[in-house]
Amino acid sequence: MEGTIKRNWEYICNHNKEKTKILGDKNVDPKCEDNENNFDFSVMSYNILSQDLLEDNSHLYKHCQRPVLHWSFRFPNILKEIKHFDADVLCLQEVQEDHYGTEIRPSLESLGYHCEYKMRTGRKPDGCAICFKHSKFSLISVNPVEFYRPDIPLLDRDNVGLVLLLQPKSPCAAFPVICIANTHLLYNPRRGDIKLTQLAMLLAEISSVAHQKDGSFCPIVMCGDFNSVPGSPLYSFIKEGKLNYKGLAIGKVSGQEQSSRGQRILSIPIWPPNLGISQNCVYEVQQVPKVEKTDSDLTQTELEKTEVLVTAEKLSSNLQHHFSLSSVYSHYFPDTGIPEVTTCHSRSAITVDYIFYSAEKEDVAEHPGAEVALVGGLKLLARLSLLTEQDLWTVNGLPNENNSSDHLPLLAKFRLEL
Ligand code: KL2
């Protein structure tokens, strides 16, 4: 009988401006009860390994005992895990459509979740789901994102994202809406050009969804399987809000593996103008048709939009985005420096899954002077610790008898403060 490995809750103390301190697993839950000033909620990000992909890539699971690979064995375990952690929001990846309709959605609904789903385009029938507790949130909007664009040769892959706007339900006070995004970026380690463009498209959608009337952004949580490792250019871009990609090889963007192929240098710009996304990762204002309309036919706002287009961005190798995003996990165990892993099978054991969030001001002292927009802040209260590769091989890697995906679930508790 294989053992289970205990994952501890790490409670985070961040009310000083120094480095975040971990209070450790003393079960000192700082009483996470909502009141008129606080709204607490938890988020899980989990790539549950679609059965079709498991079967298509069976060489990755040779280390597993056959029976643990059957969906009929895996699904009850995954559901048990979801039920046990009882997160208020679930961001799931590799959710296979047939299983979603017949088992996943009905089971999650009976646990009190409202479920939204975006299937990949093309032939692979899996996708991303965001599910949230009825008791905690009401749904404001659902915004699916397709990264496939028939008119743009670069964007010939079928990955997707999903962005929800949720209204916290609290009897005590009116809290601002929050934006929850989920994605599963392209796997191909050599195609960093596509991965970066997919990320830019997701960020543009988040900007548009999270944008508020006063010009600021509501709090943001961005989860997913980014198929990129910590410290890679794609990861750094998310965290720093900027990336100079001049001279960067497309195979080096995600840092998944040292490959001799995929060494073409990223072109400047990476994606063509007809994508309609600026180098700042926001949607560009659509060109106002110049024919047929005279100036007097244009409204004032249309004239302003035309001006924005005239002062077009200079071509440079700099990407930017407007959010200041922190990662829930720090990717290395502080005492040993050993890497955390979020996925483990016979070919690799690395971090590719993340929960990013817009941190409240005192957490963002690491970006002094950075040009970030006013973004609503969340406080990270706790996270469920990850494991090392060695930990996982003591239970025969993933999936195993108890952990039924080749990824671990990531879990964070946040506080929204008025
Ligand atoms: O790395 V993943 O697993 O986030 O866990 O994302 C992709 C890979 C997922 C969706 O495309 O399927 C897996 N070698 C290894 N894994 C692959 C491959 C491959 N050639 N193709 C797809 N996946």
Coordinates of C-alpha atoms and ligand atoms in Angstrom, one line a residue:
M1 CA 0.0 0.0 0.0
E2 CA 1.5 3.3 -1.0
G3 CA 1.4 6.1 1.6
T4 CA 0.0 9.5 1.3
I5 CA 2.1 12.6 1.7
K6 CA 0.7 15.3 3.9
R7 CA 0.6 18.8 2.5
N8 CA 0.5 21.5 5.1
W9 CA -1.3 24.8 5.2
E10 CA 1.2 27.6 5.5
Y11 CA -0.3 30.7 7.0
I12 CA 1.3 33.9 5.8
C13 CA 2.0 36.9 7.9
N14 CA 2.3 39.9 5.7
H15 CA 1.4 42.9 7.8
N16 CA 4.9 44.4 7.6
K17 CA 6.8 45.6 4.6
E18 CA 9.6 43.1 4.9
K19 CA 9.7 39.8 3.2
T20 CA 6.6 37.6 3.7
K21 CA 6.9 35.4 6.7
I22 CA 5.5 32.0 6.9
L23 CA 3.9 31.2 10.2
G24 CA 4.1 27.5 9.6
D25 CA 1.6 24.8 10.1
K26 CA 0.5 25.3 13.7
N27 CA -3.1 25.3 12.5
V28 CA -3.3 28.9 13.7
D29 CA -6.0 29.8 11.3
P30 CA -6.4 33.6 11.7
K31 CA -10.1 33.1 12.0
C32 CA -11.1 33.5 8.4
E33 CA -14.6 34.9 9.1
D34 CA -16.1 37.5 6.9
N35 CA -17.1 40.7 8.5
E36 CA -17.9 44.2 7.4
N37 CA -14.3 44.8 6.4
N38 CA -13.1 41.4 5.2
F39 CA -14.3 38.9 2.6
D40 CA -12.3 35.7 2.7
F41 CA -12.3 33.2 -0.1
S42 CA -10.2 30.2 -1.3
V43 CA -9.1 29.3 -4.8
M44 CA -7.9 26.0 -6.2
S45 CA -6.1 25.6 -9.5
Y46 CA -6.0 22.0 -10.7
N47 CA -5.0 20.3 -14.0
I48 CA -7.0 17.1 -13.6
L49 CA -5.4 15.2 -16.6
S50 CA -7.9 14.5 -19.3
Q51 CA -8.3 10.7 -20.0
D52 CA -7.8 11.2 -23.7
L53 CA -4.5 13.0 -23.2
L54 CA -3.4 10.3 -20.7
E55 CA -4.1 7.7 -23.3
D56 CA -2.5 9.7 -26.2
N57 CA 0.7 10.2 -24.1
S58 CA 0.8 6.8 -22.4
H59 CA 4.6 6.7 -22.6
L60 CA 4.6 9.4 -19.8
Y61 CA 2.7 7.0 -17.4
K62 CA 4.7 3.8 -17.8
H63 CA 5.8 4.1 -14.1
C64 CA 2.1 3.7 -13.0
Q65 CA 0.2 0.6 -12.0
R66 CA -2.4 0.1 -14.7
P67 CA -5.5 0.3 -12.6
V68 CA -4.7 3.8 -11.2
L69 CA -4.9 5.1 -14.8
H70 CA -8.5 4.3 -15.4
W71 CA -10.9 7.2 -15.3
S72 CA -13.3 5.2 -13.2
F73 CA -10.6 5.0 -10.6
R74 CA -9.3 8.5 -11.0
F75 CA -12.5 10.5 -11.0
P76 CA -13.7 9.5 -7.5
N77 CA -10.3 10.4 -6.1
I78 CA -10.2 13.8 -7.8
L79 CA -13.7 14.5 -6.6
K80 CA -12.8 13.4 -3.0
E81 CA -9.9 15.8 -3.1
I82 CA -12.0 18.7 -4.4
K83 CA -14.6 18.0 -1.7
H84 CA -12.0 17.8 1.0
F85 CA -10.4 21.1 0.2
D86 CA -13.8 22.7 -0.3
A87 CA -12.4 25.8 -2.2
D88 CA -14.8 28.6 -3.0
V89 CA -13.4 28.8 -6.6
L90 CA -12.1 26.0 -8.7
C91 CA -10.0 26.7 -11.8
L92 CA -9.7 23.3 -13.6
Q93 CA -7.7 22.5 -16.7
E94 CA -7.9 19.4 -19.0
V95 CA -11.6 19.0 -18.3
Q96 CA -12.7 16.5 -20.9
E97 CA -16.0 17.5 -22.4
D98 CA -17.8 14.1 -22.2
H99 CA -16.7 13.6 -18.6
Y100 CA -17.7 17.2 -17.8
G101 CA -21.2 16.7 -19.0
T102 CA -21.9 13.3 -17.5
E103 CA -19.9 13.4 -14.3
I104 CA -17.8 16.4 -13.4
R105 CA -20.4 19.1 -13.7
P106 CA -23.3 17.2 -12.0
S107 CA -20.9 16.2 -9.1
L108 CA -19.7 19.7 -8.6
E109 CA -23.2 21.1 -8.8
S110 CA -24.3 18.8 -6.1
L111 CA -21.4 20.2 -4.0
G112 CA -22.8 23.7 -4.4
Y113 CA -20.8 25.0 -7.3
H114 CA -22.0 26.9 -10.3
C115 CA -19.8 25.7 -13.3
E116 CA -18.7 27.6 -16.4
Y117 CA -16.7 25.8 -19.1
K118 CA -14.8 26.7 -22.2
M119 CA -13.8 23.8 -24.5
R120 CA -10.7 24.0 -26.7
T121 CA -11.2 24.6 -30.3
G122 CA -10.2 21.9 -32.8
R123 CA -10.2 18.2 -32.2
K124 CA -9.0 17.7 -28.6
P125 CA -12.2 17.6 -26.6
D126 CA -11.0 19.2 -23.3
G127 CA -11.0 22.6 -21.8
C128 CA -11.0 24.9 -18.8
A129 CA -13.7 25.2 -16.2
I130 CA -14.2 27.8 -13.5
C131 CA -16.6 26.7 -10.7
F132 CA -17.6 28.8 -7.8
K133 CA -19.8 28.4 -4.7
H134 CA -23.3 29.8 -5.1
S135 CA -23.1 30.7 -1.4
K136 CA -20.0 32.9 -1.9
F137 CA -20.5 34.7 -5.3
S138 CA -22.9 35.7 -7.9
L139 CA -22.0 35.7 -11.5
I140 CA -21.6 39.0 -13.3
S141 CA -20.1 37.9 -16.6
V142 CA -18.6 35.0 -18.5
N143 CA -15.8 35.7 -21.0
P144 CA -14.3 32.8 -23.0
V145 CA -11.1 33.4 -24.9
E146 CA -10.1 31.4 -28.0
F147 CA -6.4 31.6 -28.9
Y148 CA -7.0 30.1 -32.3
R149 CA -7.2 32.7 -35.1
P150 CA -7.9 31.4 -38.6
D151 CA -6.6 34.7 -40.1
I152 CA -3.3 34.7 -38.2
P153 CA -0.9 31.9 -39.2
L154 CA 1.0 32.2 -35.9
L155 CA -2.1 31.4 -33.9
D156 CA -2.9 27.9 -35.2
R157 CA -3.2 26.2 -31.8
D158 CA -6.4 25.3 -30.0
N159 CA -5.8 26.5 -26.5
V160 CA -8.3 28.6 -24.6
G161 CA -8.9 30.7 -21.5
L162 CA -11.9 31.7 -19.5
V163 CA -12.4 34.9 -17.5
L164 CA -15.3 35.4 -15.0
L165 CA -16.4 38.5 -13.1
L166 CA -17.8 37.6 -9.7
Q167 CA -19.7 39.6 -7.1
P168 CA -18.8 38.5 -3.5
K169 CA -22.0 37.7 -1.5
S170 CA -21.7 39.2 1.9
P171 CA -24.4 40.2 4.3
C172 CA -22.1 42.7 6.0
A173 CA -20.9 45.0 3.2
A174 CA -20.7 45.7 -0.5
F175 CA -17.4 44.3 -1.7
P176 CA -16.0 45.1 -5.1
V177 CA -16.2 42.5 -7.9
I178 CA -13.3 40.2 -8.5
C179 CA -12.0 38.9 -11.8
I180 CA -11.0 35.2 -12.0
A181 CA -9.1 33.9 -15.0
N182 CA -8.1 30.4 -16.0
T183 CA -6.0 29.0 -18.9
H184 CA -4.0 26.2 -20.2
L185 CA -1.3 27.5 -22.5
L186 CA 0.3 25.6 -25.3
Y187 CA 2.6 22.7 -24.2
N188 CA 5.1 22.7 -27.1
P189 CA 8.4 23.7 -25.4
R190 CA 9.8 25.1 -28.7
R191 CA 6.9 27.5 -29.4
G192 CA 7.4 30.4 -27.0
D193 CA 6.2 32.8 -29.6
I194 CA 2.8 31.2 -29.5
K195 CA 2.8 30.9 -25.7
L196 CA 3.6 34.6 -25.3
T197 CA 0.9 35.6 -27.7
Q198 CA -1.7 33.4 -26.0
L199 CA -0.7 35.1 -22.7
A200 CA -1.1 38.5 -24.2
M201 CA -4.6 37.6 -25.4
L202 CA -5.6 36.4 -21.9
L203 CA -4.2 39.6 -20.3
A204 CA -6.0 41.8 -22.8
E205 CA -9.3 40.0 -22.0
I206 CA -8.6 40.4 -18.2
S207 CA -7.9 44.1 -18.8
S208 CA -11.2 44.5 -20.5
V209 CA -13.2 42.5 -18.0
A210 CA -11.5 43.9 -14.8
H211 CA -11.6 47.5 -16.0
Q212 CA -13.9 49.7 -13.9
K213 CA -15.6 52.9 -14.6
D214 CA -13.1 55.0 -12.7
G215 CA -10.2 53.7 -14.7
S216 CA -8.9 51.3 -12.1
F217 CA -9.1 47.5 -12.1
C218 CA -10.9 45.2 -9.7
P219 CA -8.9 42.5 -7.9
I220 CA -7.6 39.8 -10.1
V221 CA -6.8 36.1 -9.7
M222 CA -5.1 34.4 -12.7
C223 CA -4.7 30.6 -12.5
G224 CA -3.7 28.0 -14.8
D225 CA -1.2 25.7 -16.4
F226 CA 1.1 28.0 -18.2
N227 CA 3.5 25.3 -19.4
S228 CA 6.4 27.6 -18.4
V229 CA 8.8 27.2 -15.4
P230 CA 9.6 29.8 -12.7
G231 CA 12.2 32.3 -13.7
S232 CA 11.6 31.7 -17.5
P233 CA 11.0 34.8 -19.6
L234 CA 7.3 34.1 -19.8
Y235 CA 7.1 33.8 -16.0
S236 CA 9.1 36.9 -15.5
F237 CA 6.9 38.8 -17.8
I238 CA 3.8 37.9 -15.7
K239 CA 5.5 38.9 -12.5
E240 CA 7.5 42.0 -13.6
G241 CA 4.9 43.4 -16.0
K242 CA 7.6 43.9 -18.7
L243 CA 9.8 41.8 -20.9
N244 CA 12.5 42.9 -23.4
Y245 CA 12.5 39.9 -25.8
K246 CA 15.2 41.2 -28.2
G247 CA 17.4 38.3 -29.3
L248 CA 15.4 35.7 -27.3
A249 CA 15.1 32.3 -29.0
I250 CA 11.5 30.9 -29.2
G251 CA 12.6 27.7 -27.5
K252 CA 13.9 29.6 -24.4
V253 CA 10.6 31.5 -23.6
S254 CA 9.1 28.8 -21.3
G255 CA 12.3 27.2 -19.9
Q256 CA 10.6 23.7 -19.9
E257 CA 13.6 22.0 -21.5
Q258 CA 16.9 22.8 -23.1
S259 CA 16.1 22.0 -26.7
S260 CA 18.4 22.4 -29.7
R261 CA 15.4 23.0 -31.9
G262 CA 13.1 26.0 -31.6
Q263 CA 16.1 28.4 -31.6
R264 CA 14.6 30.9 -34.1
I265 CA 14.7 34.3 -32.6
L266 CA 11.4 36.0 -31.6
S267 CA 10.4 38.4 -34.3
I268 CA 9.6 42.1 -33.5
P269 CA 6.7 42.4 -33.0
I270 CA 5.9 38.8 -31.9
W271 CA 2.3 39.0 -33.2
P272 CA 0.9 40.8 -36.2
P273 CA -1.1 44.1 -35.9
N274 CA -4.3 42.5 -37.1
L275 CA -4.5 40.6 -33.8
G276 CA -5.7 43.9 -32.4
I277 CA -3.6 43.7 -29.2
S278 CA -1.0 46.3 -28.3
Q279 CA 2.5 45.7 -26.9
N280 CA 0.9 46.6 -23.5
C281 CA -1.4 43.6 -23.8
V282 CA -4.7 45.6 -24.1
Y283 CA -7.2 45.5 -27.0
E284 CA -6.5 48.3 -29.5
V285 CA -9.3 50.6 -30.4
Q286 CA -10.8 49.4 -33.7
Q287 CA -9.9 51.5 -36.7
V288 CA -12.7 53.9 -37.4
P289 CA -13.6 53.5 -41.1
K290 CA -12.4 56.6 -42.9
V291 CA -14.4 56.2 -46.0
E292 CA -17.9 57.4 -46.2
K293 CA -17.6 59.4 -43.0
T294 CA -16.6 63.0 -42.9
D295 CA -15.2 64.5 -39.7
S296 CA -18.5 66.1 -38.9
D297 CA -20.1 62.6 -38.9
L298 CA -17.7 61.4 -36.3
T299 CA -18.6 61.7 -32.6
Q300 CA -16.1 63.2 -30.2
T301 CA -15.0 59.8 -28.9
E302 CA -14.5 58.4 -32.3
L303 CA -12.2 61.3 -33.1
E304 CA -10.2 60.6 -30.0
K305 CA -10.0 57.0 -30.9
T306 CA -8.7 57.9 -34.4
E307 CA -6.0 60.1 -32.7
V308 CA -4.8 57.1 -30.6
L309 CA -4.3 55.2 -33.8
V310 CA -2.3 58.0 -35.4
T311 CA 0.1 58.1 -32.5
A312 CA 0.9 54.4 -33.1
E313 CA 3.3 52.6 -30.8
K314 CA 6.9 52.6 -31.8
L315 CA 8.1 49.2 -32.8
S316 CA 10.2 47.9 -30.0
S317 CA 11.0 44.5 -28.4
N318 CA 9.3 45.5 -25.1
L319 CA 6.2 43.9 -23.9
Q320 CA 4.3 45.3 -20.9
H321 CA 1.1 44.7 -19.0
H322 CA -0.6 46.9 -16.5
F323 CA -1.1 44.6 -13.5
S324 CA 1.2 44.0 -10.6
L325 CA 0.9 40.2 -10.1
S326 CA 2.3 38.1 -7.3
S327 CA 2.6 34.4 -7.2
V328 CA 1.0 32.5 -4.4
Y329 CA 3.9 30.0 -4.4
S330 CA 7.6 30.9 -4.2
H331 CA 8.7 27.8 -6.1
Y332 CA 11.5 26.7 -3.8
F333 CA 11.5 25.4 -0.3
P334 CA 13.0 28.2 1.8
D335 CA 15.2 25.9 4.1
T336 CA 16.7 23.7 1.4
G337 CA 16.3 25.6 -1.8
I338 CA 14.8 22.4 -3.4
P339 CA 12.3 23.2 -6.2
E340 CA 8.6 22.7 -5.6
V341 CA 6.9 20.7 -8.3
T342 CA 3.3 20.9 -9.6
T343 CA 3.5 18.2 -12.2
C344 CA 5.4 14.9 -12.2
H345 CA 5.5 12.0 -14.6
S346 CA 8.2 9.9 -16.2
R347 CA 9.6 12.7 -18.3
S348 CA 9.6 15.7 -16.0
A349 CA 8.9 17.0 -12.5
I350 CA 8.6 20.8 -12.6
T351 CA 6.4 23.8 -11.7
V352 CA 4.1 24.8 -14.6
D353 CA 0.9 25.6 -12.7
Y354 CA 0.4 28.9 -10.9
I355 CA -2.0 31.1 -8.9
F356 CA -1.2 34.7 -9.6
Y357 CA -3.0 37.5 -7.9
S358 CA -3.1 41.3 -7.6
A359 CA -1.6 41.9 -4.2
E360 CA -2.6 44.8 -2.0
K361 CA -0.1 47.7 -1.9
E362 CA 2.1 46.6 1.0
D363 CA 2.9 43.4 -0.9
V364 CA 4.1 45.2 -4.0
A365 CA 7.0 47.1 -2.6
E366 CA 9.2 45.0 -4.9
H367 CA 8.0 47.1 -7.9
P368 CA 9.0 50.6 -6.8
G369 CA 8.2 53.2 -9.5
A370 CA 6.8 50.6 -11.8
E371 CA 4.2 51.9 -14.1
V372 CA 1.3 49.9 -12.8
A373 CA -2.3 50.8 -13.0
L374 CA -4.5 51.1 -9.9
V375 CA -5.5 47.5 -9.3
G376 CA -7.6 46.3 -6.4
G377 CA -5.6 44.3 -4.0
L378 CA -5.9 40.9 -2.3
K379 CA -4.1 39.7 0.8
L380 CA -2.7 36.2 0.7
L381 CA -3.7 34.5 3.9
A382 CA -2.5 30.9 3.3
R383 CA -1.4 28.3 0.8
L384 CA -1.3 24.6 0.7
S385 CA 2.3 23.6 0.6
L386 CA 3.6 21.8 -2.6
L387 CA 6.0 18.9 -2.6
T388 CA 9.4 18.0 -4.0
E389 CA 10.1 15.6 -6.8
Q390 CA 11.7 13.3 -4.3
D391 CA 8.5 13.4 -2.1
L392 CA 6.5 12.3 -5.1
W393 CA 8.7 9.4 -6.1
T394 CA 8.4 8.0 -2.7
V395 CA 4.7 7.4 -3.7
N396 CA 5.6 6.2 -7.2
G397 CA 5.2 9.6 -8.9
L398 CA 2.0 10.8 -10.4
P399 CA -0.7 9.7 -10.9
N400 CA -0.7 7.2 -8.0
E401 CA -3.2 5.5 -5.8
N402 CA -4.2 8.6 -4.0
N403 CA -3.3 11.5 -6.3
S404 CA -5.1 10.8 -9.5
S405 CA -3.7 13.5 -11.9
D406 CA -0.1 14.1 -13.1
H407 CA -0.5 17.5 -11.4
L408 CA -1.1 18.5 -7.8
P409 CA -3.9 20.9 -6.9
L410 CA -2.7 24.4 -5.9
L411 CA -4.7 26.1 -3.2
A412 CA -4.7 29.6 -1.7
K413 CA -6.8 31.6 0.8
F414 CA -7.3 35.3 0.1
R415 CA -8.8 38.2 1.9
L416 CA -10.5 41.1 0.2
E417 CA -10.4 44.1 2.5
L418 CA -12.5 47.2 2.3
Ligands
KL2_1 O1 2.5 19.8 -19.7 V1 0.7 19.5 -19.6 O2 0.8 17.9 -20.5 O3 0.4 21.1 -19.0 O4 0.5 18.6 -18.1 O5 0.0 20.2 -21.2 C1 0.0 19.3 -22.3 C2 0.9 18.2 -21.9 C3 -1.3 18.7 -22.5 C4 -2.2 19.4 -23.4 O6 -1.7 19.6 -24.7 O7 -1.1 17.4 -23.0 C5 0.3 17.0 -22.7 N1 4.7 15.4 -24.6 C6 4.3 15.5 -23.4 N2 3.1 15.9 -23.0 C7 2.3 16.3 -24.0 C8 2.6 16.2 -25.3 C9 3.9 15.7 -25.6 N3 4.3 15.6 -26.9 N4 1.6 16.7 -26.0 C10 0.6 17.0 -25.2 N5 1.0 16.8 -23.9

